[in-house]
Amino acid sequence: MTRLLNLLITAFLLVLLAPVVQAQNGPLRITITDGVIEPIPFAAPVFEAETDAAGQAARDITSVLAQDLRGTGLFREIPQQAFISTVSSFTQTIAYADWRAINAQALVTGAVSVSGDQLTVKFRLYDVFSGEELGGGQQLVGTVNGWRRIAHKVADVVYGRITGEGGYFDSRVVFVGETGTKGNRLKRLAIMDYDGANIQFLTDSSALVLAPRFSPTGDRVLYTSYESGFPRINVLDVASVGRQQLQTAPGEMSFSPRFSRDGREVIYSLANGGNTDIWRTDLGSGEHTRLTNAPSIETAPSFSPDGSQIVFESDRSGTQQLYIMPASGGNAQRISFGEGRYGTPVWSPRGDLVAFTKQNAGRFHIGVMRIDGSEERLLTASQLDEGPSWSPNGRVIMFTRETLGASGASTLYSVDIAGRNLQPVQLRGGASDPSWGPLQP
Amino acid sequence: MKIWTKLAFTGALVAMSACTNPDRFSNPSDDDVAGLGQGVTGQTGVSDPTSPQYFSQTIGDKVLFVVDSASLTAAGQQTLDGQAQWLQTNVNYRAIIEGHADEQGTREYNLALGARRANAVREYLVSKGIDTGRLQTISYGKERPSAVCAAESCYSQNRRSVTVISVAGLNS
């Protein structure tokens, strides 16, 4: 196990930009190389229902768990019809030969019981070709209504044991829900599970709202609202849905806010006299610090994970480009040098990459580059892609894709940082400006 | 944290109660502002040179900009000369200057670009003698297009400022 992890970590350090799965006829693992992708085949027999009331939950949890794994693009599910062996009991001995015969490399088994409002799930992960269990059995307890979260947590454990990295399934995304035609768009804040389930609206559509940003723990959301008549940053408490205006430095407009990683400071853009600069406000002391002071547009700031630096966009060179400056302001280094314009930079949770929106030759792209600007990689291309947001493990990026013209509509998409597995988030209705929150406790 | 919360909350209350909400897009039922000649039905308005309807329709409330620019064109300056004259004559009105962008840009940048455009109009009107206290600016970025096709013929209409005359008046 230690050797496996070391291999994974080494491989990961070598090729940060290319997560690729390679099927192995050895210990179950995903090796990160830049070779050809070959998803790991897995089998997830429907979890055993240990109590009479648990049948539906067992089927649903198995289904969502499998969907999570498939959705990564790193795993391929073997259909239940192909199974030779059945797993009728969680405690029975695994017939490895039967699973090898259908080429399953990973096998997940589980059992579900319901007692009143309480849901208990036990599960095990097997490395079929090695013929042994990978990690120990684990038990998770939650509520019957919270069954999807339990399923996501099981998937996060399975993903973590095979990749050696944290998962991202038990997480939520705050975004802007959109209705109405392009010329008369109504927008309201909404929150959902990462996979588009359990949508709740956090505001009504009486005032325009833009670009929500989760706090690092997911307890609060910063967003831009026209509720006061002018664009102003609001803070919303997710649990109570109470909201209030952020007391920024004096200015005509405030927008593009983002929390520091400790959640105690907010960086944002403030416009005065037509000039937009970046400011920082300490939520505890109420102290405001001006971080840029230039006649150009400085906006879209994002902290590095250690809080020491800020990446932002500026048109000080004549067009939008990306810059990095110390968190206290001061000398900024330009990091984007390719063709076209670069905006909306977001520092990755691992600290090594910056995701951005690029405009070039009439197309929009979501891309990533190292923090020194090297190894730029465009992950998408369309008429209008923008606003990347990182998954908690820094492996996937969610963004807005908008179609143009009178019937144009916004939807959310995700793509992995190698540019693979581009897929829409399954949602009814328009959506934009996703902000991916942390793994839930 | 507590102090900040209290301050922020008080600030929000003051801001919301003390002025007429200038956001005409989010308040479709409000009819105390005129813009683009939309939602204005009074026929006498347009022929009355002291009316906001005359301002928006006859003088012209809109100024267009070229791509990624907040520079006023000659045609724009001509329109603004008319706006300045009207505001000097009709001293009981104030104005909100909206800045807008086309959809070919990122959301944040377009908000900042709209603020630049609105401010360029404000500065021009002030240079023509309008008291700065009568003018407020707001940017909608690319959020409120006036034309919705995916072509330059529409984009050129959306890169605009709109001077919205306030009937009720705003505290400065």
XYZ file of C-alpha atoms in Angstrom:
613
model
C 0.000 0.000 0.000
C 2.812 2.402 0.857
C 4.653 1.506 -2.317
C 1.476 2.060 -4.300
C 0.957 5.475 -2.776
C 4.566 6.425 -3.410
C 4.199 5.434 -7.032
C 1.055 7.494 -7.319
C 2.596 10.533 -5.703
C 5.730 10.323 -7.838
C 3.726 9.939 -11.005
C 1.490 12.787 -9.973
C 4.410 15.109 -9.363
C 5.919 14.231 -12.714
C 2.860 14.957 -14.806
C 0.600 17.360 -13.023
C -1.395 18.300 -16.061
C -2.339 14.931 -17.412
C -4.400 12.642 -15.226
C -4.684 9.498 -17.251
C -5.846 6.122 -16.175
C -3.935 3.081 -17.177
C -5.450 -0.309 -16.594
C -2.957 -2.573 -14.906
C -2.793 -6.283 -14.504
C -1.269 -5.779 -11.093
C -2.426 -4.086 -7.961
C -5.497 -1.925 -8.484
C -4.361 1.604 -9.069
C -4.622 4.585 -11.317
C -1.244 5.664 -12.557
C -1.071 9.192 -13.731
C 0.843 9.329 -16.988
C 0.324 11.087 -20.280
C -0.422 7.869 -22.148
C -3.680 6.776 -23.694
C -6.681 6.779 -21.403
C -8.129 3.417 -20.403
C -10.805 3.677 -17.730
C -10.652 1.094 -14.949
C -13.554 -1.392 -15.239
C -15.446 -1.745 -11.962
C -18.421 -3.733 -10.732
C -20.875 -2.436 -8.158
C -23.527 -5.086 -7.425
C -26.649 -3.620 -5.836
C -25.944 -3.234 -2.132
C -27.588 -5.760 0.170
C -30.721 -4.525 1.947
C -30.283 -5.651 5.534
C -33.674 -4.401 6.663
C -37.015 -4.591 4.869
C -37.241 -0.833 4.472
C -33.774 -0.524 2.943
C -34.412 -1.971 -0.533
C -35.016 1.293 -2.370
C -32.165 3.074 -0.575
C -29.787 0.207 -1.406
C -30.647 0.435 -5.129
C -30.457 4.235 -5.167
C -27.156 4.435 -3.297
C -25.508 1.850 -5.544
C -26.742 3.733 -8.594
C -25.448 7.146 -7.458
C -22.121 5.671 -6.327
C -21.635 4.087 -9.762
C -22.700 7.307 -11.479
C -20.126 9.294 -9.476
C -17.327 6.944 -10.494
C -18.401 6.799 -14.155
C -18.706 10.584 -14.260
C -14.990 11.031 -13.574
C -14.086 9.437 -16.877
C -11.513 7.377 -14.937
C -13.797 4.373 -14.396
C -16.026 2.220 -16.599
C -18.944 0.366 -15.062
C -19.515 -3.291 -15.975
C -23.273 -3.804 -16.413
C -25.002 -6.012 -13.847
C -26.231 -8.351 -16.633
C -22.609 -9.372 -17.285
C -22.061 -10.560 -13.705
C -21.308 -14.257 -13.240
C -21.193 -14.094 -9.490
C -23.932 -12.548 -7.404
C -23.256 -10.852 -4.106
C -26.318 -11.612 -2.027
C -24.604 -11.097 1.293
C -22.127 -8.433 2.336
C -20.253 -10.976 4.447
C -19.901 -13.748 1.868
C -16.500 -14.698 0.449
C -15.660 -12.984 -2.849
C -15.377 -15.322 -5.860
C -12.500 -13.413 -7.448
C -12.303 -15.742 -10.464
C -15.863 -14.825 -11.470
C -15.037 -11.110 -11.363
C -11.732 -11.592 -13.168
C -13.592 -13.455 -15.904
C -15.625 -10.354 -16.736
C -12.511 -8.191 -16.401
C -13.678 -6.229 -13.364
C -10.604 -4.707 -11.755
C -12.412 -3.067 -8.852
C -15.390 -4.466 -6.978
C -17.477 -2.481 -4.515
C -19.889 -4.324 -2.242
C -22.116 -2.921 0.455
C -25.071 -3.317 2.752
C -27.754 -0.826 3.722
C -29.999 -0.808 6.769
C -32.718 1.607 7.807
C -33.841 2.149 11.373
C -36.397 4.924 11.776
C -34.825 8.006 10.215
C -31.335 6.541 10.366
C -29.564 5.104 7.352
C -26.446 2.938 7.788
C -24.229 1.900 4.910
C -21.342 -0.576 5.139
C -19.076 -1.125 2.162
C -15.850 -2.810 1.020
C -13.559 -2.254 -1.967
C -11.763 -5.214 -3.579
C -8.774 -5.319 -5.889
C -9.984 -8.175 -8.080
C -6.734 -9.071 -9.826
C -4.711 -9.092 -6.615
C -7.524 -10.983 -4.946
C -7.543 -8.849 -1.840
C -9.425 -6.049 -0.172
C -8.166 -2.500 -0.758
C -8.429 -0.682 2.568
C -10.745 -1.936 5.275
C -14.515 -2.126 5.425
C -16.148 1.133 6.403
C -19.487 2.160 7.862
C -21.261 5.473 7.299
C -24.334 6.669 9.179
C -26.708 9.382 7.991
C -30.360 10.184 7.542
C -32.742 8.446 5.158
C -33.332 11.748 3.344
C -29.595 12.304 3.098
C -29.017 9.084 1.156
C -27.402 10.848 -1.785
C -24.732 12.320 0.485
C -23.933 8.852 1.862
C -23.636 7.513 -1.688
C -21.283 10.391 -2.587
C -19.198 9.714 0.519
C -18.817 6.036 -0.425
C -17.741 7.125 -3.917
C -15.240 9.607 -2.416
C -13.656 6.805 -0.346
C -13.459 4.459 -3.351
C -11.991 7.224 -5.549
C -9.516 8.126 -2.811
C -8.314 4.556 -2.270
C -7.725 3.948 -5.967
C -6.215 7.317 -6.933
C -4.523 8.269 -3.665
C -6.191 11.683 -3.978
C -9.165 13.301 -2.300
C -12.535 12.994 -4.008
C -15.094 15.661 -4.877
C -18.496 13.959 -4.890
C -19.888 15.017 -1.500
C -19.706 18.694 -2.372
C -22.073 21.473 -3.376
C -22.010 24.190 -6.001
C -23.527 27.655 -5.668
C -24.529 29.246 -8.962
C -26.927 31.638 -10.679
C -30.195 30.096 -11.865
C -31.481 31.808 -15.000
C -34.954 32.136 -16.495
C -36.492 34.431 -19.085
C -35.310 35.424 -22.513
C -31.915 36.866 -23.259
C -33.270 40.384 -23.474
C -35.052 40.081 -20.140
C -33.033 37.618 -18.079
C -34.062 36.893 -14.495
C -31.342 35.617 -12.182
C -31.369 34.182 -8.688
C -28.846 32.484 -6.473
C -29.123 28.731 -6.202
C -27.251 25.863 -4.596
C -27.055 22.228 -5.709
C -25.125 19.027 -5.165
C -22.113 18.809 -7.484
C -24.096 16.498 -9.802
C -27.064 18.868 -10.186
C -29.321 17.187 -7.608
C -31.113 18.909 -4.708
C -31.387 22.433 -6.156
C -32.470 25.101 -3.699
C -32.916 28.773 -4.506
C -31.322 31.224 -2.082
C -32.727 34.507 -3.410
C -35.691 35.523 -5.549
C -35.211 37.124 -8.950
C -36.398 40.628 -8.024
C -32.855 41.975 -8.213
C -30.051 41.006 -10.581
C -27.442 38.773 -8.902
C -24.065 37.752 -10.307
C -21.068 35.522 -9.646
C -21.545 33.883 -6.220
C -18.389 32.647 -4.434
C -18.378 30.045 -1.678
C -16.432 30.600 1.520
C -13.696 27.992 2.092
C -15.913 26.038 4.514
C -19.075 26.520 2.449
C -20.941 28.352 5.225
C -21.221 31.696 3.427
C -21.551 33.001 -0.118
C -20.319 36.322 -1.498
C -22.117 37.645 -4.559
C -22.858 40.823 -6.475
C -26.420 42.117 -6.156
C -28.329 45.065 -7.617
C -30.752 44.993 -4.680
C -29.730 48.477 -3.536
C -30.036 49.744 -7.110
C -26.279 49.614 -7.686
C -23.944 46.628 -7.937
C -22.885 45.805 -4.394
C -21.299 42.792 -2.743
C -23.606 40.866 -0.424
C -22.782 38.125 2.064
C -25.296 35.313 2.427
C -25.361 32.800 5.269
C -26.143 29.459 3.626
C -27.877 27.858 6.629
C -30.231 30.758 7.455
C -30.318 32.273 3.931
C -29.910 35.639 5.681
C -28.076 38.217 3.615
C -26.491 41.596 4.155
C -24.420 44.086 2.257
C -20.662 43.838 2.700
C -19.200 47.003 4.186
C -16.543 47.707 1.559
C -14.277 50.685 1.159
C -16.266 53.656 -0.214
C -16.973 53.324 -3.928
C -19.654 53.561 -6.576
C -19.701 49.838 -7.406
C -18.269 46.757 -5.731
C -18.111 43.376 -7.449
C -15.999 40.290 -8.187
C -15.519 39.271 -4.521
C -13.633 36.255 -3.213
C -12.853 34.979 0.275
C -9.367 34.387 1.624
C -8.663 30.742 2.442
C -9.272 31.368 6.151
C -12.591 33.069 5.332
C -11.672 36.174 7.324
C -10.894 38.534 4.465
C -12.553 39.456 1.195
C -10.782 40.704 -1.921
C -12.896 42.442 -4.550
C -13.088 45.104 -7.215
C -14.204 48.622 -6.423
C -15.095 51.116 -9.166
C -14.791 54.849 -8.588
C -14.908 57.504 -11.262
C -14.921 54.797 -13.928
C -11.706 53.240 -12.624
C -11.716 49.715 -11.199
C -9.080 48.591 -8.691
C -8.672 45.698 -6.244
C -9.241 46.111 -2.508
C -9.106 43.871 0.522
C -11.383 44.105 3.555
C -10.742 42.376 6.869
C -14.112 41.100 8.065
C -13.011 41.176 11.711
C -11.565 44.668 11.992
C -13.429 46.240 9.074
C -10.110 47.582 7.808
C -9.861 48.260 4.061
C -6.611 48.036 2.086
C -6.157 49.202 -1.476
C -4.113 46.585 -3.362
C -3.846 48.145 -6.831
C -3.767 51.779 -7.865
C -3.753 52.190 -11.633
C -5.971 53.890 -14.230
C -6.505 50.489 -15.882
C -9.125 47.843 -15.021
C -7.995 45.498 -12.235
C -10.518 42.798 -11.372
C -11.241 39.082 -10.747
C -8.766 38.589 -7.864
C -8.134 35.102 -6.402
C -5.872 34.153 -3.469
C -3.160 31.499 -3.621
C -3.935 28.592 -1.254
C -1.320 29.805 1.261
C -2.799 33.311 1.154
C 0.505 34.967 0.295
C -0.303 35.977 -3.290
C -3.189 37.105 -5.474
C -3.754 36.363 -9.149
C -5.926 38.895 -11.003
C -6.627 40.320 -14.444
C -5.688 43.765 -15.685
C -5.753 45.590 -19.010
C -2.777 47.761 -18.028
C -0.841 46.411 -21.034
C -3.696 47.372 -23.371
C -5.625 44.084 -23.249
C -6.817 41.791 -20.467
C -3.910 39.730 -19.103
C -3.171 37.787 -15.910
C -0.888 39.052 -13.142
C 0.302 37.832 -9.751
C 1.036 40.212 -6.886
C 1.770 39.837 -3.164
C -1.369 39.622 -0.991
C -0.461 43.019 0.451
C -0.408 44.572 -3.026
C 2.639 46.015 -4.735
C 4.690 44.836 -7.657
C 2.710 42.563 -10.012
C 4.239 40.080 -12.455
C 2.448 39.339 -15.697
C 2.056 35.588 -16.274
C -0.011 35.346 -19.491
C 1.788 35.898 -22.775
C -0.119 33.898 -25.381
C -2.306 35.312 -28.125
C -5.635 36.840 -27.184
C -7.100 38.059 -23.902
C -7.049 36.344 -20.526
C -9.539 36.880 -17.689
C -11.200 35.400 -14.575
C -8.091 33.671 -13.145
C -8.677 31.219 -10.294
C -5.825 29.709 -8.295
C -6.075 25.913 -7.987
C -6.568 24.367 -4.530
C -3.231 22.555 -5.000
C -1.517 25.868 -5.684
C 0.235 24.799 -8.860
C -2.155 25.999 -11.560
C -4.290 28.953 -12.530
C -7.523 28.350 -14.444
C -8.706 31.165 -16.698
C -11.016 32.283 -19.499
C -9.284 33.056 -22.773
C -10.678 34.961 -25.745
C -8.914 34.587 -29.033
C -9.982 34.866 -32.671
C -13.673 35.030 -31.823
C -13.625 31.930 -29.591
C -13.739 31.497 -25.835
C -11.711 28.888 -23.987
C -11.340 27.588 -20.468
C -7.690 26.853 -19.825
C -5.042 26.228 -17.204
C -1.420 27.336 -16.901
C 1.273 26.971 -14.291
C 1.615 29.921 -11.966
C 4.696 31.088 -13.862
C 2.572 31.174 -17.028
C 4.190 28.129 -18.616
C 2.446 25.063 -20.021
C -0.731 26.829 -21.024
C -3.362 24.268 -21.947
C -6.777 25.100 -23.399
C -9.415 22.631 -22.189
C -12.495 23.830 -24.072
C -13.555 25.948 -27.028
C -16.937 27.471 -27.838
C -18.687 30.690 -28.743
C -18.788 31.665 -25.058
C -17.178 29.727 -22.197
C -16.240 31.577 -19.022
C -15.821 31.590 -15.274
C -13.898 28.428 -14.238
C -14.261 27.022 -10.711
C -12.105 24.225 -9.250
C -13.364 20.964 -7.757
C -12.202 20.504 -4.137
C -9.397 18.167 -5.266
C -8.216 20.387 -8.128
C -8.917 17.710 -10.742
C -12.068 19.063 -12.429
C -13.222 22.519 -13.511
C -16.849 23.636 -13.754
C -17.701 26.654 -15.903
C -20.449 28.522 -17.783
C -21.166 27.812 -21.451
C -23.535 30.200 -23.163
C -25.048 29.955 -26.604
C -25.343 33.216 -28.499
C -28.240 35.011 -30.125
C -31.859 35.672 -29.197
C -32.444 32.116 -27.989
C -29.078 31.958 -26.225
C -28.990 30.187 -22.866
C -26.399 29.457 -20.214
C -25.589 25.997 -18.906
C -22.946 24.553 -16.601
C -20.276 22.177 -17.877
C -17.382 20.342 -16.287
C -14.094 19.195 -17.772
C -11.020 17.606 -16.219
C -7.706 19.436 -16.222
C -6.383 17.289 -19.043
C -9.243 18.566 -21.219
C -11.052 15.212 -21.127
C -14.512 14.222 -20.026
C -16.285 17.434 -21.025
C -19.907 17.061 -19.913
C -22.915 19.205 -19.040
C -24.182 19.275 -15.465
C -27.666 17.738 -15.578
C -29.949 20.653 -14.734
C -33.336 21.870 -15.810
C -33.278 25.559 -16.648
C -30.456 27.970 -17.321
C -27.451 28.297 -15.037
C -24.257 30.344 -14.876
C -21.354 31.376 -12.644
C -20.704 28.150 -10.696
C -18.620 28.233 -7.519
C -17.621 24.761 -6.355
C -17.595 24.416 -2.570
C -15.479 22.186 -0.340
C -16.022 18.512 0.495
C -18.685 18.445 3.186
C -17.752 17.238 6.668
C -17.142 40.168 13.253
C -20.111 41.349 15.303
C -19.300 45.005 14.717
C -18.827 44.465 11.027
C -22.128 42.646 10.780
C -23.963 45.442 12.502
C -22.331 48.128 10.408
C -22.963 46.305 7.196
C -26.593 45.716 8.049
C -27.196 49.338 9.005
C -25.486 50.447 5.813
C -27.738 48.292 3.720
C -30.875 49.613 5.378
C -29.831 53.209 4.878
C -28.943 52.595 1.270
C -32.244 50.951 0.508
C -34.525 53.385 2.287
C -32.890 56.661 1.397
C -33.065 56.645 -2.348
C -35.251 55.581 -5.171
C -33.956 52.328 -6.558
C -32.445 53.274 -9.942
C -32.385 49.726 -11.231
C -35.146 50.002 -13.815
C -34.440 46.520 -15.156
C -35.107 44.686 -11.935
C -38.263 46.660 -11.111
C -40.497 46.333 -14.139
C -43.486 47.692 -12.213
C -41.773 50.967 -11.302
C -42.684 53.738 -13.680
C -40.840 56.608 -12.075
C -37.986 56.442 -14.519
C -37.879 56.780 -18.260
C -35.419 55.109 -20.527
C -35.230 54.109 -24.165
C -38.748 55.447 -24.544
C -40.023 52.090 -23.357
C -42.979 51.863 -21.049
C -43.869 55.471 -21.684
C -47.361 55.898 -23.034
C -48.185 59.585 -22.540
C -48.480 61.211 -25.969
C -48.077 64.696 -24.630
C -44.700 63.670 -23.157
C -42.788 63.409 -26.382
C -43.994 66.760 -27.703
C -43.256 68.510 -24.407
C -39.570 69.549 -24.588
C -39.334 69.586 -20.787
C -40.388 65.946 -20.448
C -38.080 62.968 -19.876
C -39.804 61.345 -22.869
C -38.632 64.198 -25.072
C -35.133 63.727 -23.639
C -35.010 60.010 -24.348
C -36.682 60.050 -27.744
C -35.935 63.383 -29.375
C -32.559 64.308 -27.929
C -31.466 60.724 -27.575
C -30.584 58.983 -24.320
C -28.148 56.528 -25.898
C -24.493 56.854 -26.868
C -22.661 54.022 -28.672
C -19.054 52.926 -28.220
C -16.591 50.931 -30.306
C -15.281 47.550 -29.139
C -13.513 47.565 -25.769
C -13.463 51.368 -25.664
C -14.922 54.073 -23.480
C -13.888 56.901 -25.812
C -16.684 59.165 -26.964
C -17.181 59.323 -30.714
C -18.034 62.572 -32.495
C -21.638 61.393 -32.832
C -21.673 60.525 -29.144
C -20.413 63.960 -28.181
C -23.114 65.550 -30.291
C -25.813 63.574 -28.491
C -24.289 64.459 -25.131
C -24.207 68.164 -26.059
C -27.986 67.891 -26.478
C -28.304 66.038 -23.177
C -26.247 68.684 -21.396
C -28.393 71.482 -22.799
C -31.565 69.727 -21.721
C -30.235 69.105 -18.208
C -29.209 72.761 -17.920
C -32.706 73.870 -18.886
C -34.548 71.324 -16.777
C -32.828 71.785 -13.461
C -35.291 69.724 -11.453
C -34.207 66.472 -13.015
C -31.306 64.247 -12.208
C -29.853 61.440 -14.263
C -28.522 57.940 -13.843
C -25.978 57.080 -16.514
C -25.934 53.375 -17.333
C -22.881 51.774 -18.890
C -23.344 48.584 -20.940
C -21.135 46.164 -22.866
C -21.741 43.566 -25.549
C -21.561 39.879 -24.678
C -18.122 39.316 -26.199
C -16.271 39.517 -22.914
C -16.086 38.102 -19.426
C -18.633 39.186 -16.842
C -16.300 41.025 -14.479
C -14.370 42.842 -17.177
C -17.597 43.987 -18.805
C -18.849 45.368 -15.485
C -15.647 47.408 -15.224
C -15.881 48.446 -18.893
C -19.486 49.590 -18.386
C -18.350 51.667 -15.415
C -15.699 53.287 -17.626
C -18.275 54.128 -20.313
C -20.770 55.566 -17.842
C -18.035 57.665 -16.289
C -16.876 58.962 -19.679
C -20.415 60.247 -20.233
C -20.595 61.744 -16.753
C -17.282 63.545 -17.193
C -18.391 64.939 -20.538
C -21.669 66.229 -19.111
C -19.825 67.767 -16.144
C -17.404 69.433 -18.576
C -20.465 70.994 -20.196
C -21.520 72.522 -16.918
C -23.795 69.905 -15.363
C -23.436 69.686 -11.592
C -21.810 66.369 -10.734
C -24.263 65.926 -7.860
C -27.113 65.506 -10.358
C -25.426 62.559 -12.078
C -24.954 59.009 -10.897
C -23.410 56.102 -12.778
C -24.173 52.403 -12.822
C -22.756 49.560 -14.884
C -24.724 46.571 -16.088
C -21.811 44.994 -17.937
C -23.257 42.556 -20.476
C -26.326 41.765 -18.361
C -28.906 43.943 -20.114
C -28.472 43.836 -23.900
C -30.863 46.004 -25.927
C -30.413 43.830 -29.024
C -29.985 40.072 -28.769
C -28.687 38.717 -32.072
C -25.213 37.175 -32.287
C -23.879 39.680 -34.795
C -22.047 42.958 -34.851
C -25.301 44.694 -35.831
C -26.580 43.861 -32.332
C -23.293 44.079 -30.456
C -22.818 47.653 -31.694
C -26.210 48.564 -30.185
C -25.277 46.984 -26.841
C -21.967 48.825 -26.389
C -23.787 51.838 -25.067
C -24.509 54.280 -22.349
C -28.075 55.237 -21.537
C -28.839 58.436 -19.667
C -31.965 57.771 -17.627
C -33.773 60.850 -16.385
C -35.125 60.554 -12.888
C -38.501 62.140 -12.314
C -38.618 61.498 -8.612
C -35.127 62.771 -8.006
C -32.355 61.134 -6.081
C -30.470 62.274 -3.062
C -26.897 62.971 -3.955
